[in-house]
JSON list of C-alpha atoms in Angstrom, two decimals:
[
{"chain": "A", "resi": 114, "resn": "MET", "atom": "CA", "xyz": [40.32, 75.66, 70.27]},
{"chain": "A", "resi": 115, "resn": "SER", "atom": "CA", "xyz": [38.12, 72.86, 71.55]},
{"chain": "A", "resi": 116, "resn": "THR", "atom": "CA", "xyz": [34.70, 74.29, 72.41]},
{"chain": "A", "resi": 117, "resn": "ARG", "atom": "CA", "xyz": [33.69, 71.10, 74.19]},
{"chain": "A", "resi": 118, "resn": "HIS", "atom": "CA", "xyz": [36.70, 71.27, 76.49]},
{"chain": "A", "resi": 119, "resn": "ILE", "atom": "CA", "xyz": [36.28, 74.98, 77.11]},
{"chain": "A", "resi": 120, "resn": "LEU", "atom": "CA", "xyz": [32.65, 74.38, 78.14]},
{"chain": "A", "resi": 121, "resn": "LEU", "atom": "CA", "xyz": [33.74, 71.48, 80.36]},
{"chain": "A", "resi": 122, "resn": "GLY", "atom": "CA", "xyz": [36.26, 73.83, 81.96]},
{"chain": "A", "resi": 123, "resn": "LEU", "atom": "CA", "xyz": [33.57, 76.42, 82.58]},
{"chain": "A", "resi": 124, "resn": "LEU", "atom": "CA", "xyz": [31.28, 73.74, 84.02]},
{"chain": "A", "resi": 125, "resn": "ALA", "atom": "CA", "xyz": [34.03, 72.81, 86.50]},
{"chain": "A", "resi": 126, "resn": "ALA", "atom": "CA", "xyz": [32.95, 75.85, 88.54]},
{"chain": "A", "resi": 127, "resn": "GLY", "atom": "CA", "xyz": [29.50, 74.27, 89.00]},
{"chain": "A", "resi": 128, "resn": "PRO", "atom": "CA", "xyz": [26.20, 73.80, 87.21]},
{"chain": "A", "resi": 129, "resn": "SER", "atom": "CA", "xyz": [25.40, 76.43, 84.59]},
{"chain": "A", "resi": 130, "resn": "HIS", "atom": "CA", "xyz": [22.94, 77.04, 81.81]},
{"chain": "A", "resi": 131, "resn": "GLY", "atom": "CA", "xyz": [23.93, 77.72, 78.21]},
{"chain": "A", "resi": 132, "resn": "TYR", "atom": "CA", "xyz": [23.38, 81.48, 78.38]},
{"chain": "A", "resi": 133, "resn": "ASP", "atom": "CA", "xyz": [25.72, 81.78, 81.38]},
{"chain": "A", "resi": 134, "resn": "LEU", "atom": "CA", "xyz": [28.33, 79.53, 79.75]},
{"chain": "A", "resi": 135, "resn": "LYS", "atom": "CA", "xyz": [28.32, 81.69, 76.61]},
{"chain": "A", "resi": 136, "resn": "ARG", "atom": "CA", "xyz": [28.67, 84.88, 78.66]},
{"chain": "A", "resi": 137, "resn": "ARG", "atom": "CA", "xyz": [31.50, 83.44, 80.77]},
{"chain": "A", "resi": 138, "resn": "HIS", "atom": "CA", "xyz": [33.29, 82.14, 77.66]},
{"chain": "A", "resi": 139, "resn": "ASP", "atom": "CA", "xyz": [33.20, 85.58, 76.07]},
{"chain": "A", "resi": 140, "resn": "GLU", "atom": "CA", "xyz": [34.49, 87.15, 79.32]},
{"chain": "A", "resi": 141, "resn": "ARG", "atom": "CA", "xyz": [37.27, 84.59, 79.90]},
{"chain": "A", "resi": 142, "resn": "PHE", "atom": "CA", "xyz": [38.42, 84.52, 76.27]},
{"chain": "A", "resi": 143, "resn": "PRO", "atom": "CA", "xyz": [38.05, 88.18, 75.30]},
{"chain": "A", "resi": 144, "resn": "GLN", "atom": "CA", "xyz": [40.26, 88.03, 72.20]},
{"chain": "A", "resi": 145, "resn": "ALA", "atom": "CA", "xyz": [38.64, 84.85, 70.87]},
{"chain": "A", "resi": 146, "resn": "ARG", "atom": "CA", "xyz": [35.70, 84.79, 68.51]},
{"chain": "A", "resi": 147, "resn": "PRO", "atom": "CA", "xyz": [32.54, 84.96, 70.65]},
{"chain": "A", "resi": 148, "resn": "LEU", "atom": "CA", "xyz": [30.58, 81.72, 70.77]},
{"chain": "A", "resi": 149, "resn": "ALA", "atom": "CA", "xyz": [27.22, 81.59, 69.08]},
{"chain": "A", "resi": 150, "resn": "TYR", "atom": "CA", "xyz": [24.34, 80.43, 71.28]},
{"chain": "A", "resi": 151, "resn": "GLY", "atom": "CA", "xyz": [23.59, 77.63, 68.83]},
{"chain": "A", "resi": 152, "resn": "GLN", "atom": "CA", "xyz": [27.16, 76.37, 69.13]},
{"chain": "A", "resi": 153, "resn": "VAL", "atom": "CA", "xyz": [26.92, 76.37, 72.94]},
{"chain": "A", "resi": 154, "resn": "TYR", "atom": "CA", "xyz": [23.67, 74.40, 73.02]},
{"chain": "A", "resi": 155, "resn": "THR", "atom": "CA", "xyz": [24.76, 71.95, 70.30]},
{"chain": "A", "resi": 156, "resn": "THR", "atom": "CA", "xyz": [28.02, 71.32, 72.17]},
{"chain": "A", "resi": 157, "resn": "LEU", "atom": "CA", "xyz": [26.14, 70.85, 75.47]},
{"chain": "A", "resi": 158, "resn": "GLN", "atom": "CA", "xyz": [23.87, 68.28, 73.81]},
{"chain": "A", "resi": 159, "resn": "ARG", "atom": "CA", "xyz": [26.93, 66.41, 72.54]},
{"chain": "A", "resi": 160, "resn": "LEU", "atom": "CA", "xyz": [28.57, 66.52, 75.97]},
{"chain": "A", "resi": 161, "resn": "VAL", "atom": "CA", "xyz": [25.41, 64.99, 77.47]},
{"chain": "A", "resi": 162, "resn": "ARG", "atom": "CA", "xyz": [25.22, 62.40, 74.67]},
{"chain": "A", "resi": 163, "resn": "ASP", "atom": "CA", "xyz": [28.87, 61.44, 75.28]},
{"chain": "A", "resi": 164, "resn": "GLY", "atom": "CA", "xyz": [28.43, 61.18, 79.07]},
{"chain": "A", "resi": 165, "resn": "LEU", "atom": "CA", "xyz": [30.74, 64.13, 79.79]},
{"chain": "A", "resi": 166, "resn": "ALA", "atom": "CA", "xyz": [27.96, 66.35, 81.16]},
{"chain": "A", "resi": 167, "resn": "GLU", "atom": "CA", "xyz": [24.43, 65.84, 82.39]},
{"chain": "A", "resi": 168, "resn": "VAL", "atom": "CA", "xyz": [21.31, 67.86, 82.98]},
{"chain": "A", "resi": 169, "resn": "ASP", "atom": "CA", "xyz": [21.21, 69.11, 86.56]},
{"chain": "A", "resi": 170, "resn": "GLY", "atom": "CA", "xyz": [17.66, 70.46, 86.60]},
{"chain": "A", "resi": 171, "resn": "THR", "atom": "CA", "xyz": [16.10, 73.69, 85.50]},
{"chain": "A", "resi": 172, "resn": "ASP", "atom": "CA", "xyz": [16.33, 77.26, 86.71]},
{"chain": "A", "resi": 173, "resn": "ALA", "atom": "CA", "xyz": [13.92, 80.12, 86.04]},
{"chain": "A", "resi": 174, "resn": "ASP", "atom": "CA", "xyz": [15.50, 83.12, 87.85]},
{"chain": "A", "resi": 175, "resn": "GLY", "atom": "CA", "xyz": [12.32, 85.11, 87.23]},
{"chain": "A", "resi": 176, "resn": "GLY", "atom": "CA", "xyz": [12.59, 84.56, 83.46]},
{"chain": "A", "resi": 177, "resn": "PRO", "atom": "CA", "xyz": [12.14, 81.70, 81.07]},
{"chain": "A", "resi": 178, "resn": "GLU", "atom": "CA", "xyz": [13.01, 78.23, 82.29]},
{"chain": "A", "resi": 179, "resn": "ARG", "atom": "CA", "xyz": [16.61, 77.27, 81.53]},
{"chain": "A", "resi": 180, "resn": "THR", "atom": "CA", "xyz": [18.29, 73.89, 81.68]},
{"chain": "A", "resi": 181, "resn": "LEU", "atom": "CA", "xyz": [21.24, 73.59, 84.03]},
{"chain": "A", "resi": 182, "resn": "TYR", "atom": "CA", "xyz": [24.18, 71.38, 83.02]},
{"chain": "A", "resi": 183, "resn": "ARG", "atom": "CA", "xyz": [26.99, 69.98, 85.11]},
{"chain": "A", "resi": 184, "resn": "SER", "atom": "CA", "xyz": [30.12, 68.02, 84.33]},
{"chain": "A", "resi": 185, "resn": "THR", "atom": "CA", "xyz": [30.19, 64.31, 85.14]},
{"chain": "A", "resi": 186, "resn": "ALA", "atom": "CA", "xyz": [33.14, 62.44, 86.64]},
{"chain": "A", "resi": 187, "resn": "THR", "atom": "CA", "xyz": [33.93, 61.25, 83.11]},
{"chain": "A", "resi": 188, "resn": "GLY", "atom": "CA", "xyz": [33.81, 64.86, 81.93]},
{"chain": "A", "resi": 189, "resn": "THR", "atom": "CA", "xyz": [36.21, 65.91, 84.67]},
{"chain": "A", "resi": 190, "resn": "ARG", "atom": "CA", "xyz": [38.66, 63.15, 83.70]},
{"chain": "A", "resi": 191, "resn": "GLU", "atom": "CA", "xyz": [38.38, 64.13, 80.02]},
{"chain": "A", "resi": 192, "resn": "LEU", "atom": "CA", "xyz": [39.05, 67.78, 80.87]},
{"chain": "A", "resi": 193, "resn": "THR", "atom": "CA", "xyz": [42.11, 66.83, 82.95]},
{"chain": "A", "resi": 194, "resn": "ARG", "atom": "CA", "xyz": [43.44, 64.65, 80.12]},
{"chain": "A", "resi": 195, "resn": "TRP", "atom": "CA", "xyz": [42.90, 67.37, 77.50]},
{"chain": "A", "resi": 196, "resn": "ALA", "atom": "CA", "xyz": [44.41, 70.14, 79.64]},
{"chain": "A", "resi": 197, "resn": "ALA", "atom": "CA", "xyz": [47.62, 68.12, 80.13]},
{"chain": "A", "resi": 198, "resn": "GLU", "atom": "CA", "xyz": [47.95, 67.18, 76.45]},
{"chain": "A", "resi": 199, "resn": "ILE", "atom": "CA", "xyz": [50.77, 69.02, 74.68]},
{"chain": "A", "resi": 200, "resn": "ALA", "atom": "CA", "xyz": [49.51, 71.02, 71.71]},
{"chain": "A", "resi": 201, "resn": "PRO", "atom": "CA", "xyz": [51.76, 70.25, 68.75]},
{"chain": "A", "resi": 202, "resn": "PRO", "atom": "CA", "xyz": [53.24, 73.26, 66.95]},
{"chain": "A", "resi": 203, "resn": "ALA", "atom": "CA", "xyz": [51.44, 73.95, 63.68]},
{"chain": "A", "resi": 204, "resn": "PRO", "atom": "CA", "xyz": [53.13, 71.91, 60.93]},
{"chain": "A", "resi": 205, "resn": "PHE", "atom": "CA", "xyz": [52.11, 74.23, 58.07]},
{"chain": "A", "resi": 206, "resn": "VAL", "atom": "CA", "xyz": [52.12, 77.95, 57.38]},
{"chain": "A", "resi": 207, "resn": "THR", "atom": "CA", "xyz": [48.49, 78.91, 56.90]},
{"chain": "A", "resi": 208, "resn": "ASN", "atom": "CA", "xyz": [48.69, 82.65, 57.34]},
{"chain": "A", "resi": 209, "resn": "GLU", "atom": "CA", "xyz": [46.70, 84.95, 55.08]},
{"chain": "A", "resi": 210, "resn": "ILE", "atom": "CA", "xyz": [49.41, 87.63, 55.16]},
{"chain": "A", "resi": 211, "resn": "PHE", "atom": "CA", "xyz": [52.00, 85.15, 53.88]},
{"chain": "A", "resi": 212, "resn": "ALA", "atom": "CA", "xyz": [49.65, 84.00, 51.11]},
{"chain": "A", "resi": 213, "resn": "LYS", "atom": "CA", "xyz": [48.90, 87.55, 49.99]},
{"chain": "A", "resi": 214, "resn": "VAL", "atom": "CA", "xyz": [52.59, 88.46, 49.79]},
{"chain": "A", "resi": 215, "resn": "VAL", "atom": "CA", "xyz": [53.41, 85.35, 47.75]},
{"chain": "A", "resi": 216, "resn": "VAL", "atom": "CA", "xyz": [50.46, 85.92, 45.39]},
{"chain": "A", "resi": 217, "resn": "SER", "atom": "CA", "xyz": [51.36, 89.59, 45.04]},
{"chain": "A", "resi": 218, "resn": "ILE", "atom": "CA", "xyz": [54.93, 88.65, 44.06]},
{"chain": "A", "resi": 219, "resn": "LEU", "atom": "CA", "xyz": [53.73, 86.00, 41.61]},
{"chain": "A", "resi": 220, "resn": "ALA", "atom": "CA", "xyz": [51.10, 88.26, 40.04]},
{"chain": "A", "resi": 221, "resn": "GLY", "atom": "CA", "xyz": [53.39, 91.28, 39.69]},
{"chain": "A", "resi": 222, "resn": "GLY", "atom": "CA", "xyz": [51.58, 93.24, 42.38]},
{"chain": "A", "resi": 223, "resn": "ASP", "atom": "CA", "xyz": [53.06, 95.62, 44.93]},
{"chain": "A", "resi": 224, "resn": "PRO", "atom": "CA", "xyz": [54.01, 93.49, 47.94]},
{"chain": "A", "resi": 225, "resn": "ALA", "atom": "CA", "xyz": [55.91, 96.38, 49.54]},
{"chain": "A", "resi": 226, "resn": "ALA", "atom": "CA", "xyz": [52.77, 98.55, 49.60]},
{"chain": "A", "resi": 227, "resn": "TYR", "atom": "CA", "xyz": [50.74, 95.66, 50.99]},
{"chain": "A", "resi": 228, "resn": "LEU", "atom": "CA", "xyz": [53.31, 94.95, 53.70]},
{"chain": "A", "resi": 229, "resn": "GLY", "atom": "CA", "xyz": [53.39, 98.64, 54.66]},
{"chain": "A", "resi": 230, "resn": "ALA", "atom": "CA", "xyz": [49.62, 98.81, 55.00]},
{"chain": "A", "resi": 231, "resn": "GLN", "atom": "CA", "xyz": [49.51, 95.51, 56.89]},
{"chain": "A", "resi": 232, "resn": "ARG", "atom": "CA", "xyz": [52.24, 96.70, 59.28]},
{"chain": "A", "resi": 233, "resn": "ALA", "atom": "CA", "xyz": [50.20, 99.84, 59.98]},
{"chain": "A", "resi": 234, "resn": "ALA", "atom": "CA", "xyz": [47.11, 97.71, 60.75]},
{"chain": "A", "resi": 235, "resn": "HIS", "atom": "CA", "xyz": [49.15, 95.46, 63.06]},
{"chain": "A", "resi": 236, "resn": "MET", "atom": "CA", "xyz": [50.64, 98.45, 64.88]},
{"chain": "A", "resi": 237, "resn": "GLU", "atom": "CA", "xyz": [47.17, 99.95, 65.42]},
{"chain": "A", "resi": 238, "resn": "ARG", "atom": "CA", "xyz": [45.88, 96.65, 66.82]},
{"chain": "A", "resi": 239, "resn": "MET", "atom": "CA", "xyz": [48.92, 96.43, 69.10]},
{"chain": "A", "resi": 240, "resn": "ARG", "atom": "CA", "xyz": [48.20, 99.94, 70.41]},
{"chain": "A", "resi": 241, "resn": "GLN", "atom": "CA", "xyz": [44.58, 98.97, 71.11]},
{"chain": "A", "resi": 242, "resn": "LEU", "atom": "CA", "xyz": [45.62, 95.81, 72.95]},
{"chain": "A", "resi": 243, "resn": "THR", "atom": "CA", "xyz": [48.21, 97.68, 75.00]},
{"chain": "A", "resi": 244, "resn": "VAL", "atom": "CA", "xyz": [45.61, 100.23, 76.11]},
{"chain": "A", "resi": 245, "resn": "LEU", "atom": "CA", "xyz": [43.20, 97.40, 76.92]},
{"chain": "A", "resi": 246, "resn": "LYS", "atom": "CA", "xyz": [45.66, 95.39, 79.02]},
{"chain": "A", "resi": 247, "resn": "THR", "atom": "CA", "xyz": [47.04, 98.37, 80.93]},
{"chain": "A", "resi": 248, "resn": "ALA", "atom": "CA", "xyz": [43.68, 99.82, 81.97]},
{"chain": "A", "resi": 249, "resn": "ALA", "atom": "CA", "xyz": [43.24, 100.00, 85.75]},
{"chain": "A", "resi": 250, "resn": "ASP", "atom": "CA", "xyz": [40.22, 97.66, 85.84]},
{"chain": "A", "resi": 251, "resn": "THR", "atom": "CA", "xyz": [41.54, 94.99, 83.45]},
{"chain": "A", "resi": 252, "resn": "ASP", "atom": "CA", "xyz": [41.02, 91.41, 84.61]},
{"chain": "A", "resi": 253, "resn": "LEU", "atom": "CA", "xyz": [43.61, 88.65, 84.37]},
{"chain": "A", "resi": 254, "resn": "ALA", "atom": "CA", "xyz": [41.93, 86.87, 81.43]},
{"chain": "A", "resi": 255, "resn": "THR", "atom": "CA", "xyz": [42.06, 90.07, 79.38]},
{"chain": "A", "resi": 256, "resn": "VAL", "atom": "CA", "xyz": [45.73, 90.68, 80.23]},
{"chain": "A", "resi": 257, "resn": "LEU", "atom": "CA", "xyz": [46.71, 87.10, 79.32]},
{"chain": "A", "resi": 258, "resn": "SER", "atom": "CA", "xyz": [44.68, 87.21, 76.12]},
{"chain": "A", "resi": 259, "resn": "ALA", "atom": "CA", "xyz": [46.11, 90.58, 75.10]},
{"chain": "A", "resi": 260, "resn": "ASP", "atom": "CA", "xyz": [49.67, 89.40, 75.82]},
{"chain": "A", "resi": 261, "resn": "TYR", "atom": "CA", "xyz": [49.11, 86.32, 73.67]},
{"chain": "A", "resi": 262, "resn": "ALA", "atom": "CA", "xyz": [47.73, 88.41, 70.80]},
{"chain": "A", "resi": 263, "resn": "LEU", "atom": "CA", "xyz": [50.52, 90.99, 71.12]},
{"chain": "A", "resi": 264, "resn": "ASN", "atom": "CA", "xyz": [53.18, 88.30, 70.87]},
{"chain": "A", "resi": 265, "resn": "HIS", "atom": "CA", "xyz": [51.60, 86.86, 67.74]},
{"chain": "A", "resi": 266, "resn": "LEU", "atom": "CA", "xyz": [51.28, 90.31, 66.19]},
{"chain": "A", "resi": 267, "resn": "ASP", "atom": "CA", "xyz": [54.92, 90.97, 67.05]},
{"chain": "A", "resi": 268, "resn": "ALA", "atom": "CA", "xyz": [55.98, 87.75, 65.32]},
{"chain": "A", "resi": 269, "resn": "ASP", "atom": "CA", "xyz": [53.97, 88.78, 62.24]},
{"chain": "A", "resi": 270, "resn": "LEU", "atom": "CA", "xyz": [55.66, 92.20, 62.27]},
{"chain": "A", "resi": 271, "resn": "ARG", "atom": "CA", "xyz": [59.12, 90.64, 62.47]},
{"chain": "A", "resi": 272, "resn": "TRP", "atom": "CA", "xyz": [58.29, 88.39, 59.51]},
{"chain": "A", "resi": 273, "resn": "MET", "atom": "CA", "xyz": [56.90, 91.37, 57.55]},
{"chain": "A", "resi": 274, "resn": "ASN", "atom": "CA", "xyz": [60.06, 93.39, 58.21]},
{"chain": "A", "resi": 275, "resn": "THR", "atom": "CA", "xyz": [62.31, 90.51, 57.15]},
{"chain": "A", "resi": 276, "resn": "THR", "atom": "CA", "xyz": [60.23, 89.92, 54.03]},
{"chain": "A", "resi": 277, "resn": "ALA", "atom": "CA", "xyz": [60.16, 93.62, 53.12]},
{"chain": "A", "resi": 278, "resn": "ALA", "atom": "CA", "xyz": [63.96, 93.68, 53.37]},
{"chain": "A", "resi": 279, "resn": "ARG", "atom": "CA", "xyz": [64.14, 90.71, 50.96]},
{"chain": "A", "resi": 280, "resn": "LEU", "atom": "CA", "xyz": [61.61, 91.92, 48.39]},
{"chain": "A", "resi": 281, "resn": "THR", "atom": "CA", "xyz": [64.20, 92.88, 45.79]},
{"chain": "A", "resi": 282, "resn": "THR", "atom": "CA", "xyz": [65.65, 89.37, 45.89]},
{"chain": "A", "resi": 283, "resn": "LEU", "atom": "CA", "xyz": [62.24, 87.68, 46.10]},
{"chain": "A", "resi": 284, "resn": "THR", "atom": "CA", "xyz": [60.74, 89.55, 43.16]},
{"chain": "A", "resi": 285, "resn": "ALA", "atom": "CA", "xyz": [63.84, 88.80, 41.04]},
{"chain": "A", "resi": 286, "resn": "LEU", "atom": "CA", "xyz": [63.13, 85.06, 41.48]},
{"chain": "A", "resi": 287, "resn": "THR", "atom": "CA", "xyz": [59.77, 85.20, 39.68]}
]
């Protein structure tokens, strides 16, 4: 995920200060890792440095003074370019579950027990996400995010089931 482009996307709605951008990021991307305030402000400084955003004044709102940022025309063009760019499928398998199964097989561990426990954890997370996305007051960002996560968890489960069915053959190869 490109934090700079996400912040540019959030700035497309109009000038904002870092605190508001962090809050809106965490609302719009509910299944993503929350942004740290330091990351938001560092990224905003880089956007200004690179001419993609600029300071649009300050705002106090009855509290401490906060700097407002807005996207520039260059920032808008960069956001449009990035949003249209096709994300290439990942060329390598870099999944921790895969690595743990392989290491367990190589080290004479119990990959079947690990896969069973991991499946249970995945199923619990899928139940939580289903409850979250089907709640009456759920917003669109949460539904989309939960659907994305559910599909990835489902793919993991299918791989775990296939691997569990092959364990006798896989462990005989070591």
